[in-house]
Short mmCIF file of C-alpha atoms and ligand atoms in Angstrom, two decimals:
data_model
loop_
_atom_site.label_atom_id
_atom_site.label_comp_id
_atom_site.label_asym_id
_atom_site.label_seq_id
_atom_site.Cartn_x
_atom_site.Cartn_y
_atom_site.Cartn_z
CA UNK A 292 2.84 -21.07 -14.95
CA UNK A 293 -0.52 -20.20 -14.07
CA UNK A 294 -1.25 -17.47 -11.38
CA UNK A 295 -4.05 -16.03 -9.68
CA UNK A 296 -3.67 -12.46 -8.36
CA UNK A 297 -6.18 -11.38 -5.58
CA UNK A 298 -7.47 -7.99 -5.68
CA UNK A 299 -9.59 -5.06 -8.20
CA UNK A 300 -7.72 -2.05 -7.75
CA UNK A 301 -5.30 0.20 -9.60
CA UNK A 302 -2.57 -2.08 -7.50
CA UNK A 303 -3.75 -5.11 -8.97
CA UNK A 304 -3.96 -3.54 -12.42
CA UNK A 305 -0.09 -2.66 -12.38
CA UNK A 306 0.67 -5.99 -10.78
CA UNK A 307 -1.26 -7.81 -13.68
CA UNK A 308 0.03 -5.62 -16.35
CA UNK A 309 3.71 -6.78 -14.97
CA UNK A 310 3.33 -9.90 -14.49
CA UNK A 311 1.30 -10.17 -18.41
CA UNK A 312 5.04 -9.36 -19.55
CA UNK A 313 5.88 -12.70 -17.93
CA UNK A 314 7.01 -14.78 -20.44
CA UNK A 315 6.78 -17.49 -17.80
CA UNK A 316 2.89 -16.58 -17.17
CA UNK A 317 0.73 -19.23 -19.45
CA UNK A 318 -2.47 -17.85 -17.81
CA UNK A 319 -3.29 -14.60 -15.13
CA UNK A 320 -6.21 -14.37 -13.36
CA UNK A 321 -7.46 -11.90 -11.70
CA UNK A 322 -10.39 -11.95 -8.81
CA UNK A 323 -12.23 -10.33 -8.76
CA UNK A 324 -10.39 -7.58 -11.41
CA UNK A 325 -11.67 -4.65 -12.70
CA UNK A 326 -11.97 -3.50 -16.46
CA UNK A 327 -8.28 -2.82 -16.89
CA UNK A 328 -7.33 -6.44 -15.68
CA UNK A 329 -9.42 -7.53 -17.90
CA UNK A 330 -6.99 -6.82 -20.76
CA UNK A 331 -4.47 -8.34 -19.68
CA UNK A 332 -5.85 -11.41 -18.32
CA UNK A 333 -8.88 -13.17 -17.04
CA UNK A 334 -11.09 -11.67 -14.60
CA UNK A 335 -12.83 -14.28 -12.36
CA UNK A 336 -15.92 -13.59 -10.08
CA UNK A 337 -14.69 -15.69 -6.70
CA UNK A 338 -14.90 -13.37 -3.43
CA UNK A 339 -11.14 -13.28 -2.36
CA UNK A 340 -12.57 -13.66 1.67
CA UNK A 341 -14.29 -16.98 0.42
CA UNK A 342 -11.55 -18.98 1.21
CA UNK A 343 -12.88 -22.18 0.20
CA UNK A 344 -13.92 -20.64 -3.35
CA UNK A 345 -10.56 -19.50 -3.75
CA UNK A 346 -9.32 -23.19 -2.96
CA UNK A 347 -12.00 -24.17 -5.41
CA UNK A 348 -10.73 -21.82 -8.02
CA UNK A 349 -6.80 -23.00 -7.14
CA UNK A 350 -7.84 -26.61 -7.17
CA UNK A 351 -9.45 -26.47 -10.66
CA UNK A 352 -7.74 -24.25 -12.97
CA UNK A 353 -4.45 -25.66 -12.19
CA UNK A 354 -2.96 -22.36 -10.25
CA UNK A 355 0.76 -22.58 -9.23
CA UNK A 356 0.36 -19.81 -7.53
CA UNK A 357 -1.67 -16.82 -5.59
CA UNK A 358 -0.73 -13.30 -4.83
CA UNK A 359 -2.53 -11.21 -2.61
CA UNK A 360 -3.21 -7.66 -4.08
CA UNK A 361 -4.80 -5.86 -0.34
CA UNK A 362 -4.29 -6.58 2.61
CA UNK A 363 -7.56 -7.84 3.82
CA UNK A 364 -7.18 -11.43 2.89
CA UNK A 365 -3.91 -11.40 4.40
CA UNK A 366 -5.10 -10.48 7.70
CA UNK A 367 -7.93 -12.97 7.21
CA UNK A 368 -5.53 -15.49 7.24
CA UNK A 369 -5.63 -17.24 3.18
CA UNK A 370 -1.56 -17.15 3.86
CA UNK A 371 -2.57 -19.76 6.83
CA UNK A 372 -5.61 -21.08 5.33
CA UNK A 373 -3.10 -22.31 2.24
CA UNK A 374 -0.80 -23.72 4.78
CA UNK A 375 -3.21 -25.87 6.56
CA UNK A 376 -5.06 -27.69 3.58
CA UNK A 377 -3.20 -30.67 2.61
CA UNK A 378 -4.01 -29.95 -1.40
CA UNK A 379 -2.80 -26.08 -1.73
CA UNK A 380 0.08 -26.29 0.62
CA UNK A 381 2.91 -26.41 -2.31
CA UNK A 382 1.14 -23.39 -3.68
CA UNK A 383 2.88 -20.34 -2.83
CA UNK A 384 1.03 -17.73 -1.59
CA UNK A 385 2.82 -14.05 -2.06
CA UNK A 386 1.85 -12.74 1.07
CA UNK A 387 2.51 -12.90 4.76
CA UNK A 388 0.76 -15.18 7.42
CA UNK A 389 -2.32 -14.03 9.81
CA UNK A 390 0.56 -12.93 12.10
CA UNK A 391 2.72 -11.22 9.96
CA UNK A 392 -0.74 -9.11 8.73
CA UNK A 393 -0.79 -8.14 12.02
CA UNK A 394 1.96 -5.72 11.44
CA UNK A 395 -1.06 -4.01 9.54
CA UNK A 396 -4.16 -5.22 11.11
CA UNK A 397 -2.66 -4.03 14.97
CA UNK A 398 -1.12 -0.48 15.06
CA UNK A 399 -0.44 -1.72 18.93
CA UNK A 400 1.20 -4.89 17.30
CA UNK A 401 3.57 -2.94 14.99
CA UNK A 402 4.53 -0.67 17.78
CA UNK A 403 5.97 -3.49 20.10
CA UNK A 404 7.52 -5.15 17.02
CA UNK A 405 9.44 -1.70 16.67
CA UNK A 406 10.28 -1.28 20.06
CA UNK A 407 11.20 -4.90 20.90
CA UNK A 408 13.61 -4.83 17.52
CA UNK A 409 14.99 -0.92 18.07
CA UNK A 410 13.10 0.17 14.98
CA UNK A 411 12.86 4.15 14.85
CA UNK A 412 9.68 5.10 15.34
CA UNK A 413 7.14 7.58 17.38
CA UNK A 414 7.13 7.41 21.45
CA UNK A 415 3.71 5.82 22.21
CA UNK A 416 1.24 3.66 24.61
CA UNK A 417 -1.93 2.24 23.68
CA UNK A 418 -4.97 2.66 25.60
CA UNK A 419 -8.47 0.94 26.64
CA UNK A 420 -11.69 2.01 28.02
CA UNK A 421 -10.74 1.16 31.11
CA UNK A 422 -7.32 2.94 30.91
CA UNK A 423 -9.31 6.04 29.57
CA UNK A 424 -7.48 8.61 32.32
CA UNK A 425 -4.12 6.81 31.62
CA UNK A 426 -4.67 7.94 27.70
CA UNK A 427 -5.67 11.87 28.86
CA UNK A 428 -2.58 11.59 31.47
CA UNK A 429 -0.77 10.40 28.57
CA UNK A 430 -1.62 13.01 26.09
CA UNK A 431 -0.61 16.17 28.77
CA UNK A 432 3.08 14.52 28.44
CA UNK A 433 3.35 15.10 24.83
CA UNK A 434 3.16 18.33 22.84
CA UNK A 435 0.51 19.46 20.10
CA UNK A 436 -0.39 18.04 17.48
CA UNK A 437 -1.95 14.72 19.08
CA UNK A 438 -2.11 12.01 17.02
CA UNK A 439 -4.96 9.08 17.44
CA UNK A 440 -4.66 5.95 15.95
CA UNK A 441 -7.17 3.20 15.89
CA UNK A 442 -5.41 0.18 16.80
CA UNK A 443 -7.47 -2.02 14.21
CA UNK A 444 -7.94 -1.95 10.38
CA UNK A 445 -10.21 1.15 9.82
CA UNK A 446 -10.30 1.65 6.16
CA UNK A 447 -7.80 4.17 6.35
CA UNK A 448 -9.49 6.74 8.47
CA UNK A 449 -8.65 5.28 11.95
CA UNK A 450 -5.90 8.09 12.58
CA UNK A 451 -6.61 11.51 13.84
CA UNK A 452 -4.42 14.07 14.24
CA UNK A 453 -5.92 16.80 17.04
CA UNK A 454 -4.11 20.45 17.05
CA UNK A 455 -6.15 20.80 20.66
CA UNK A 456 -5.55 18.84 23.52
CA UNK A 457 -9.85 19.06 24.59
CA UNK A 458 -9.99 18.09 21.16
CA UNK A 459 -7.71 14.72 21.45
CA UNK A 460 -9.46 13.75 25.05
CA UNK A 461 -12.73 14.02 23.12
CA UNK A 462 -11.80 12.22 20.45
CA UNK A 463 -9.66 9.24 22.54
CA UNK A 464 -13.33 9.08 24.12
CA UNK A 465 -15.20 9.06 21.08
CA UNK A 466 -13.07 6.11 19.61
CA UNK A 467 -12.63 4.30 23.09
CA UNK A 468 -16.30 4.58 24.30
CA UNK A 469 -18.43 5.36 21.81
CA UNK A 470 -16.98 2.68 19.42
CA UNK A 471 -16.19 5.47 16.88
CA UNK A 472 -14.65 2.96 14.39
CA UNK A 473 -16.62 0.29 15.79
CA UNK A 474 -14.14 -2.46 17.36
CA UNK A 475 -11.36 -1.11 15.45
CA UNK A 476 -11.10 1.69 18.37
CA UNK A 477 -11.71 -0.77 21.28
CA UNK A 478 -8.17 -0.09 21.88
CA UNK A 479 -6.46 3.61 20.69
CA UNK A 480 -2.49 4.30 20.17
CA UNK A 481 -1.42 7.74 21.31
CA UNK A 482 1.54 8.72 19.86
CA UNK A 483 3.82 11.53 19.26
CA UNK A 484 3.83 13.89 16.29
CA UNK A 485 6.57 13.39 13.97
CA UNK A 486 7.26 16.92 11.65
CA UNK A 487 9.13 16.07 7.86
CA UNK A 488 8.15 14.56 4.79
CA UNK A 489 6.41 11.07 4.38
CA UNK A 490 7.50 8.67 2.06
CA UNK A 491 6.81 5.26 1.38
CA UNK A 492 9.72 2.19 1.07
CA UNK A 493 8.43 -1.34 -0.14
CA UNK A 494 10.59 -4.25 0.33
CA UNK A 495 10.43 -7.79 -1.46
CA UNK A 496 11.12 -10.32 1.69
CA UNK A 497 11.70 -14.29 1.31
CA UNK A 498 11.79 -13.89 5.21
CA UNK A 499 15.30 -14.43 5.15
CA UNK A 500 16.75 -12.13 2.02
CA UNK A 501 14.83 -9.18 0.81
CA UNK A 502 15.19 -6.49 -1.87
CA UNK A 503 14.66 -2.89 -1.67
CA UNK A 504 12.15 -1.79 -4.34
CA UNK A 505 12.52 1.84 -5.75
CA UNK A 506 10.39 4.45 -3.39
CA UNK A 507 7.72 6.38 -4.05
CA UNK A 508 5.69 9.26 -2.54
CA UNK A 509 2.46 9.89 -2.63
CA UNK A 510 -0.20 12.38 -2.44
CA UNK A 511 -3.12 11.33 0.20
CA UNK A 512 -5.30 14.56 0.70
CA UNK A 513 -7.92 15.06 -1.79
CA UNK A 514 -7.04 19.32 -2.42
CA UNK A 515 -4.20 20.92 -4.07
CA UNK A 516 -1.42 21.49 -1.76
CA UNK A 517 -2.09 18.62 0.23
CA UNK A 518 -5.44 20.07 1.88
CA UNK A 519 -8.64 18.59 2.55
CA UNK A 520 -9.75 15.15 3.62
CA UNK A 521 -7.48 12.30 3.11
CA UNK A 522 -8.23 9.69 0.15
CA UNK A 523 -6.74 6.16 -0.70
CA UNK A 524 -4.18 8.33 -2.50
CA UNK A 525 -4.39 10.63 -5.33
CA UNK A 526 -0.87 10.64 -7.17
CA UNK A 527 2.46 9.34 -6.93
CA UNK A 528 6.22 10.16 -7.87
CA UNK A 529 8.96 7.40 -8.27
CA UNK A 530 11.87 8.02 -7.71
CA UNK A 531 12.09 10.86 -4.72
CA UNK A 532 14.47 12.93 -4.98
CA UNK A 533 14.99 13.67 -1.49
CA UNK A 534 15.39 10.13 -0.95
CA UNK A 535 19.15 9.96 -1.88
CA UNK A 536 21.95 6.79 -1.41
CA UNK A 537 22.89 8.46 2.27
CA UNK A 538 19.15 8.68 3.05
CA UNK A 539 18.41 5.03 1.89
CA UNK A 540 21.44 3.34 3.38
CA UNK A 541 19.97 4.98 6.81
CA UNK A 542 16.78 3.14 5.98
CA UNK A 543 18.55 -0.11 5.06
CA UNK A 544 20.32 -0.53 8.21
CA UNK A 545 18.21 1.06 10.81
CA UNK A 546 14.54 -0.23 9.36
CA UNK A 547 14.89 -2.43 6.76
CA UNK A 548 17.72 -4.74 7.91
CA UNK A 549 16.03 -5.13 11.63
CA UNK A 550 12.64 -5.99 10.44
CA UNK A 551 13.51 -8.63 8.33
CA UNK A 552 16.15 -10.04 11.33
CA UNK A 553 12.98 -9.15 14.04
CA UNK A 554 10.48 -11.58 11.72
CA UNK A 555 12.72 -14.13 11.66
CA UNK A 556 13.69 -13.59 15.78
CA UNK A 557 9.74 -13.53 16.46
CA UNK A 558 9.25 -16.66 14.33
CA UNK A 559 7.09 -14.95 11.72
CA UNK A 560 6.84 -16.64 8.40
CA UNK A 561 6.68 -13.55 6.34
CA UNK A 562 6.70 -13.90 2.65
CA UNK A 563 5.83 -11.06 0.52
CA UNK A 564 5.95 -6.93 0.32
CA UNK A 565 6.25 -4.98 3.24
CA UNK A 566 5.00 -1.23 2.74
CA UNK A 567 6.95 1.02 5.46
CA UNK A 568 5.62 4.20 5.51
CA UNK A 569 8.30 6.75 6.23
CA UNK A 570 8.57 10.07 8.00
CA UNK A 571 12.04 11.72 7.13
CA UNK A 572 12.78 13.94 10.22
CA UNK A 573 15.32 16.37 9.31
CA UNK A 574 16.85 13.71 7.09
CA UNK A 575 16.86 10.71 9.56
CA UNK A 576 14.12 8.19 9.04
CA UNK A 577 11.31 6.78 11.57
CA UNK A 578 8.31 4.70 10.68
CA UNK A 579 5.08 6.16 10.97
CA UNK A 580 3.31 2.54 10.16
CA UNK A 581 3.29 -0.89 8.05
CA UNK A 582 1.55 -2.01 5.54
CA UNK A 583 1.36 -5.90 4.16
CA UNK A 584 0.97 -5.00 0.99
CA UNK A 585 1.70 -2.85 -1.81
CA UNK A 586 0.93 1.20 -1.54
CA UNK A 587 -2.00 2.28 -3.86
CA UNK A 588 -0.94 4.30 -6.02
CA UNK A 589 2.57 3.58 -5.18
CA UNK A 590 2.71 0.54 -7.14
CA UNK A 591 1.44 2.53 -9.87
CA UNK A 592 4.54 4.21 -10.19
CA UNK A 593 6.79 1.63 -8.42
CA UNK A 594 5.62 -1.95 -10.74
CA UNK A 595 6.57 0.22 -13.69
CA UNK A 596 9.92 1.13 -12.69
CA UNK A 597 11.18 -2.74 -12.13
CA UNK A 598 12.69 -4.20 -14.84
CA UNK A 599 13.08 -7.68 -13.56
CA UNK A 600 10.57 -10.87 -14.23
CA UNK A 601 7.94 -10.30 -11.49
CA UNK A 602 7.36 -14.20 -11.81
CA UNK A 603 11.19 -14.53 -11.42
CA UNK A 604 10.96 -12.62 -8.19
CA UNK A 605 7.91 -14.16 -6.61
CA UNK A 606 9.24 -17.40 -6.96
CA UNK A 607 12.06 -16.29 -5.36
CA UNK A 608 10.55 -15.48 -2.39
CA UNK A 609 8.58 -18.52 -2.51
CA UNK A 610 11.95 -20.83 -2.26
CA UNK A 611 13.90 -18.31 -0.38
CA UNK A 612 16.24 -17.76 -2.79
CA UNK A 613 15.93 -13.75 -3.33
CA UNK A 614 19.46 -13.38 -2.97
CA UNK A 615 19.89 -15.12 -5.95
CA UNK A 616 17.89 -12.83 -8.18
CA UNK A 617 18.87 -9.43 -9.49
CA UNK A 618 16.84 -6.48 -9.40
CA UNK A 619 16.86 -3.98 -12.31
CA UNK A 620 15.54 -0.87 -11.74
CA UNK A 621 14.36 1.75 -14.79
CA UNK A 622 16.42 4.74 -13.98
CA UNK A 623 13.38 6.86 -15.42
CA UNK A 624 11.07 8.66 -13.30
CA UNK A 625 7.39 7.36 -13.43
CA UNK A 626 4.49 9.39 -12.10
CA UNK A 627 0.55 8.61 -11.95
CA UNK A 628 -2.28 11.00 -11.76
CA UNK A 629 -5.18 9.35 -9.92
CA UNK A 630 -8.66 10.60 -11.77
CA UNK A 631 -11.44 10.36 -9.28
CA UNK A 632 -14.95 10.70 -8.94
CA UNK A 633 -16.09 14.21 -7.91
CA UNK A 634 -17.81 13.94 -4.16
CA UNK A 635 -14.58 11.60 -3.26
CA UNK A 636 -13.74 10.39 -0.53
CA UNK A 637 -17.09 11.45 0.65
CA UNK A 638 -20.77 10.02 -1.78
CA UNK A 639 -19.68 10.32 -5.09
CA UNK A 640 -21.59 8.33 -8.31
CA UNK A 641 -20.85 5.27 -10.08
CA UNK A 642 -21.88 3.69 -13.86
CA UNK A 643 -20.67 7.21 -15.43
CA UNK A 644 -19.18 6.13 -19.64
CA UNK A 645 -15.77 6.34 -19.87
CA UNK A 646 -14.51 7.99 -22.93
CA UNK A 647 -11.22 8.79 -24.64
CA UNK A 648 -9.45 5.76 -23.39
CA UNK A 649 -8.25 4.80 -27.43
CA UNK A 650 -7.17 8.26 -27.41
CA UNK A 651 -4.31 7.67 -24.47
CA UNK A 652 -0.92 8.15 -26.02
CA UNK A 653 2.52 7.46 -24.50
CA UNK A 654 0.73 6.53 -20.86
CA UNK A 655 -0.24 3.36 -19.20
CA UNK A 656 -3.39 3.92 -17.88
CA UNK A 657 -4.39 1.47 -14.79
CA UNK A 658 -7.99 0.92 -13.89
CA UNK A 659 -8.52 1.89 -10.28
CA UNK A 660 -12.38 1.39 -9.84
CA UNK A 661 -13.92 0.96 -12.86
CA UNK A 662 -15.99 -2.50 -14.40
CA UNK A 663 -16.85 -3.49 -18.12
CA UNK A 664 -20.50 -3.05 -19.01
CA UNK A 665 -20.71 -4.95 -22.46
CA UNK A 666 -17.99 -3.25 -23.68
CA UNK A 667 -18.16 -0.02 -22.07
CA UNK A 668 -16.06 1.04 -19.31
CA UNK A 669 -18.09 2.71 -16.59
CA UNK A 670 -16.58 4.09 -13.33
CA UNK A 671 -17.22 1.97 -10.25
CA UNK A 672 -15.10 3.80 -7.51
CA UNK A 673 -14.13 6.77 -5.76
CA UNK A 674 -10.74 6.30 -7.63
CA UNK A 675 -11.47 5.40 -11.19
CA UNK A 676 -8.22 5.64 -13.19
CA UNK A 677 -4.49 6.39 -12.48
CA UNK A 678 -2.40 7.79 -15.45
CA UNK A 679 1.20 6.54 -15.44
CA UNK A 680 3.99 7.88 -16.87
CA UNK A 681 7.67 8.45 -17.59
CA UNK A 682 10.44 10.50 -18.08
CA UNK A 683 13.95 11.29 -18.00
CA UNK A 684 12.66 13.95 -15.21
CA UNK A 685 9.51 14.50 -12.87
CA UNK A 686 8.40 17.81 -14.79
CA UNK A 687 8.77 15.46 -18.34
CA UNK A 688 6.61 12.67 -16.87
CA UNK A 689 4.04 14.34 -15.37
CA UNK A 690 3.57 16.53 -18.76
CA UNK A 691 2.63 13.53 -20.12
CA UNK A 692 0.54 12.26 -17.51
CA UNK A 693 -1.42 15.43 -17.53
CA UNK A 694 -1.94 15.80 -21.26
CA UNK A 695 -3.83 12.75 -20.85
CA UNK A 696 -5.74 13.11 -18.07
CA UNK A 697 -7.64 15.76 -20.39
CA UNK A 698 -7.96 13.16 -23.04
CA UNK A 699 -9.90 10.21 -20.85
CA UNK A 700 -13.04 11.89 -20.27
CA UNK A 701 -16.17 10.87 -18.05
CA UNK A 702 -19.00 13.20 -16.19
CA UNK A 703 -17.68 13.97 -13.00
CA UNK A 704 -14.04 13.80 -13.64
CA UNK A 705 -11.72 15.31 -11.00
CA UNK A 706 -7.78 15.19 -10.42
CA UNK A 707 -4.93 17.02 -8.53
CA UNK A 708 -3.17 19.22 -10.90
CA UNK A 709 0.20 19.27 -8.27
CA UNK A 710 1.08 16.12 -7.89
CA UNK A 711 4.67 16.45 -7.22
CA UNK A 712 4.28 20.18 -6.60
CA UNK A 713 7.30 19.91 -3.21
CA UNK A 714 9.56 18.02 -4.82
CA UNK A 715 10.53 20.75 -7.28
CA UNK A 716 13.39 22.77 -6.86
P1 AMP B 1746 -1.22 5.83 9.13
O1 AMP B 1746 -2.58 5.26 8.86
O2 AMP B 1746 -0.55 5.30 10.33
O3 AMP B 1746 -0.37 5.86 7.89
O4 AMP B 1746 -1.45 7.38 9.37
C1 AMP B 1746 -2.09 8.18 8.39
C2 AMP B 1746 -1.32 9.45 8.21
O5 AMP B 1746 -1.27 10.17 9.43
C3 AMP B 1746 0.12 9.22 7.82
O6 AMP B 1746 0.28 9.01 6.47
C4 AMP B 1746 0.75 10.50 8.30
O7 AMP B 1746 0.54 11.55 7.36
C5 AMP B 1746 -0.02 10.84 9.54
N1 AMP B 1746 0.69 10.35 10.73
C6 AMP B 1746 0.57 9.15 11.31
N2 AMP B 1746 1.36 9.05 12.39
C7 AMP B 1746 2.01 10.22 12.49
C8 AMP B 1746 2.96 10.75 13.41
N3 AMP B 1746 3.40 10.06 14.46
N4 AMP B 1746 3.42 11.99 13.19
C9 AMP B 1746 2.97 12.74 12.15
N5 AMP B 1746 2.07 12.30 11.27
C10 AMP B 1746 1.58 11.06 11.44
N1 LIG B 1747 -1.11 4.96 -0.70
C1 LIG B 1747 -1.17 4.51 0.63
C2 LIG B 1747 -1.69 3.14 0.82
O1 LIG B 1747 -1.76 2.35 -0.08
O2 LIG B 1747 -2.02 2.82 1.95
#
């Protein structure tokens, strides 16, 4: 079988990795990869949001079939775009329709989706311009912190979280009229504060059966003891421990079990990963948002862990027939260590040698943002690498994980030394 996987991220490394295991895969490629795909398959230069290249690339290198690393193309519609053109419709597309992205692309969409299937989640509204005095109304019924969201895609920035009420009717302003993530804000959810810890679920859906893929937590904010600005993500654990059989059985039926049943009640044809992103509350769960997609670094730690043919899966899903397939799960615990470039998530450099990648020993190293310069691997990203590991406990994996984060070696080299710091006993 010959596949194309979307994306150039530390995701889409860990996905390619996988599915290079395949012994079904005859060729993988990647668009547009990075320099870690690149060893495991064939990068290709076609811009994933140029649908008819992709067709082009589908239609000539015999592809049986596409899967969508982020979720940009997603909400872009290729799912659809597939659909509609008489020569790619019988290639399945690992991914969820234009209206299924939604549950991504419209933090307003994936509130009524919660609410109309009794999915736990934050008390909310959503807000215009025009309902401006509704939102500051709004925000006196609810207790501090106030948190913002943008209702469209923002690049991950689009929520704010305001200790101050002056401080949230400024900012509800500021996104509302001033535009402050340009359309994304046109319209603002308002929602209440949920206190616990965050962790993140991914389910494999068929849009009829799913499977529950190990969970993962990960580290967002860029300093040590979760301070500072918020990245992409700068480390993950798999498994958590907090997330025990009584806490995931809660999940199942209460989240997991409803949102498959409320895409097949709203008629959405949803095939492909759904990333719910967790809050436990005092050890009940509520869902803080969705994502389309796989988490970054989360798959990372999460790709590594399943035992099971990827291809076997996503075929699966393709032919609805998930129930059918079995997943294994490594009982080990994997961790990665995200190496960034210093400045991130704020101006940062790019083209800095990468050395001491030979050197790597007992860790998979994915490439994050990093491209191939005649050989050389250069850093080309805020995130540049994420070190994976495992072992038989968090402490043993991350040991590992660490000792070779000092071994790969570039100018500008930065990374959380606590990743995992409150799980531990
Ligand atoms: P989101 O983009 O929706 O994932 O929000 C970004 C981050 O804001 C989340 O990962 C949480 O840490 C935090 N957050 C979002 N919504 C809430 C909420 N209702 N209560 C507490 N924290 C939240
Ligand atoms: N790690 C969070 C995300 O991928 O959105």
């Amino acid at each position: 079988m010959n596949v194309l996987l979307i994306g150039s991220g530390g995701r889409e490394h860990a996905l390619a990795w996988k599915l290079s295991q395949s012994k079904r895969i005859s060729k993988l490629y990647i668009a547009p990869g990075n320099a870690g795909t690149k060893n495991v398959g064939t990068n290709v230069s076609v811009n994933p949001e140029d649908f008819e290249a992709v067709r082009d690339f589908v239609r000539g290198n015999g592809i049986h079939m596409v899967v969508v690393g982020p979720e940009a193309p997603l909400v872009a519609g290729i799912v659809d775009y597939f659909q509609n053109e008489p020569s790619l419709k019988y290639i399945p597309v690992i991914g969820p329709t234009k209206v299924g992205a939604m549950l991504e692309g419209s933090k307003e969409f994936s509130k009524e989706f919660m609410v109309r299937h009794r999915i736990p989640t934050a008390r909310y509204n959503a807000f215009t311009a025009d309902s401006l005095e509704e939102g500051f109304k709004f925000l006196e019924t609810l207790n501090s912190p106030y948190v913002l969201k943008a209702d469209g895609l923002a690049a991950g920035k689009g929520v704010l979280i305001c200790d101050e009420l002056v401080e949230a009717r400024i900012e509800l302003t500021s996104m509302l009229v001033e535009h402050k993530f340009g359309s994304a804000s046109d319209k603002v959810v308002i929602e209440e504060f949920l206190k616990g810890i965050e962790l993140s679920v991914f389910v494999l859906t068929d849009g009829k059966n799913y499977k529950i893929l190990p969970p993962a937590k990960d580290y967002k904010r860029i300093g040590e003891g979760d301070t500072g600005l918020n990245t992409g993500g700068m480390g993950a654990i798999s498994p958590v421990p907090f997330a025990d059989q009584t806490f995931m059985n809660k999940v199942e039926e209460r989240i997991v079990k409803p949102t498959v049943a409320g895409l097949q009640r709203d008629n959405i044809d949803y095939k492909g990963f759904i990333f719910i992103g967790l809050m436990n509350v005092s050890g009940e769960p509520y869902v803080i948002e969705y994502n389309v997609r796989m988490g970054d670094p989360e798959t990372e730690v999460v790709i590594p862990r399943i035992k099971t043919d990827l291809i076997d899966l996503f075929e699966a899903v393709a032919d609805q027939s998930l129930d059918r397939v079995k997943l294994e799960v490594d009982p080990r615990t994997a961790c990665t260590v995200m190496l960034v470039s210093d400045g991130y998530p704020g101006a940062y450099e790019k083209g800095r040698r990468i050395g001491g990648l030979d050197k790597v020993r007992d860790s998979v190293v994915f490439h994050a943002g990093t491209k191939d310069d005649n050989g050389n691997v250069l850093t080309n990203g805020g995130r540049v690498l994420a070190i994976t590991s495992y072992g038989e406990n968090m402490t043993e994996a991350l040991e590992q994980s660490y000792a070779n984060a000092q071994v790969v070696n570039y100018e500008g080299k930065y990374f959380r030394s606590d990743i995992g710091f409150d799980l531990l006993n």
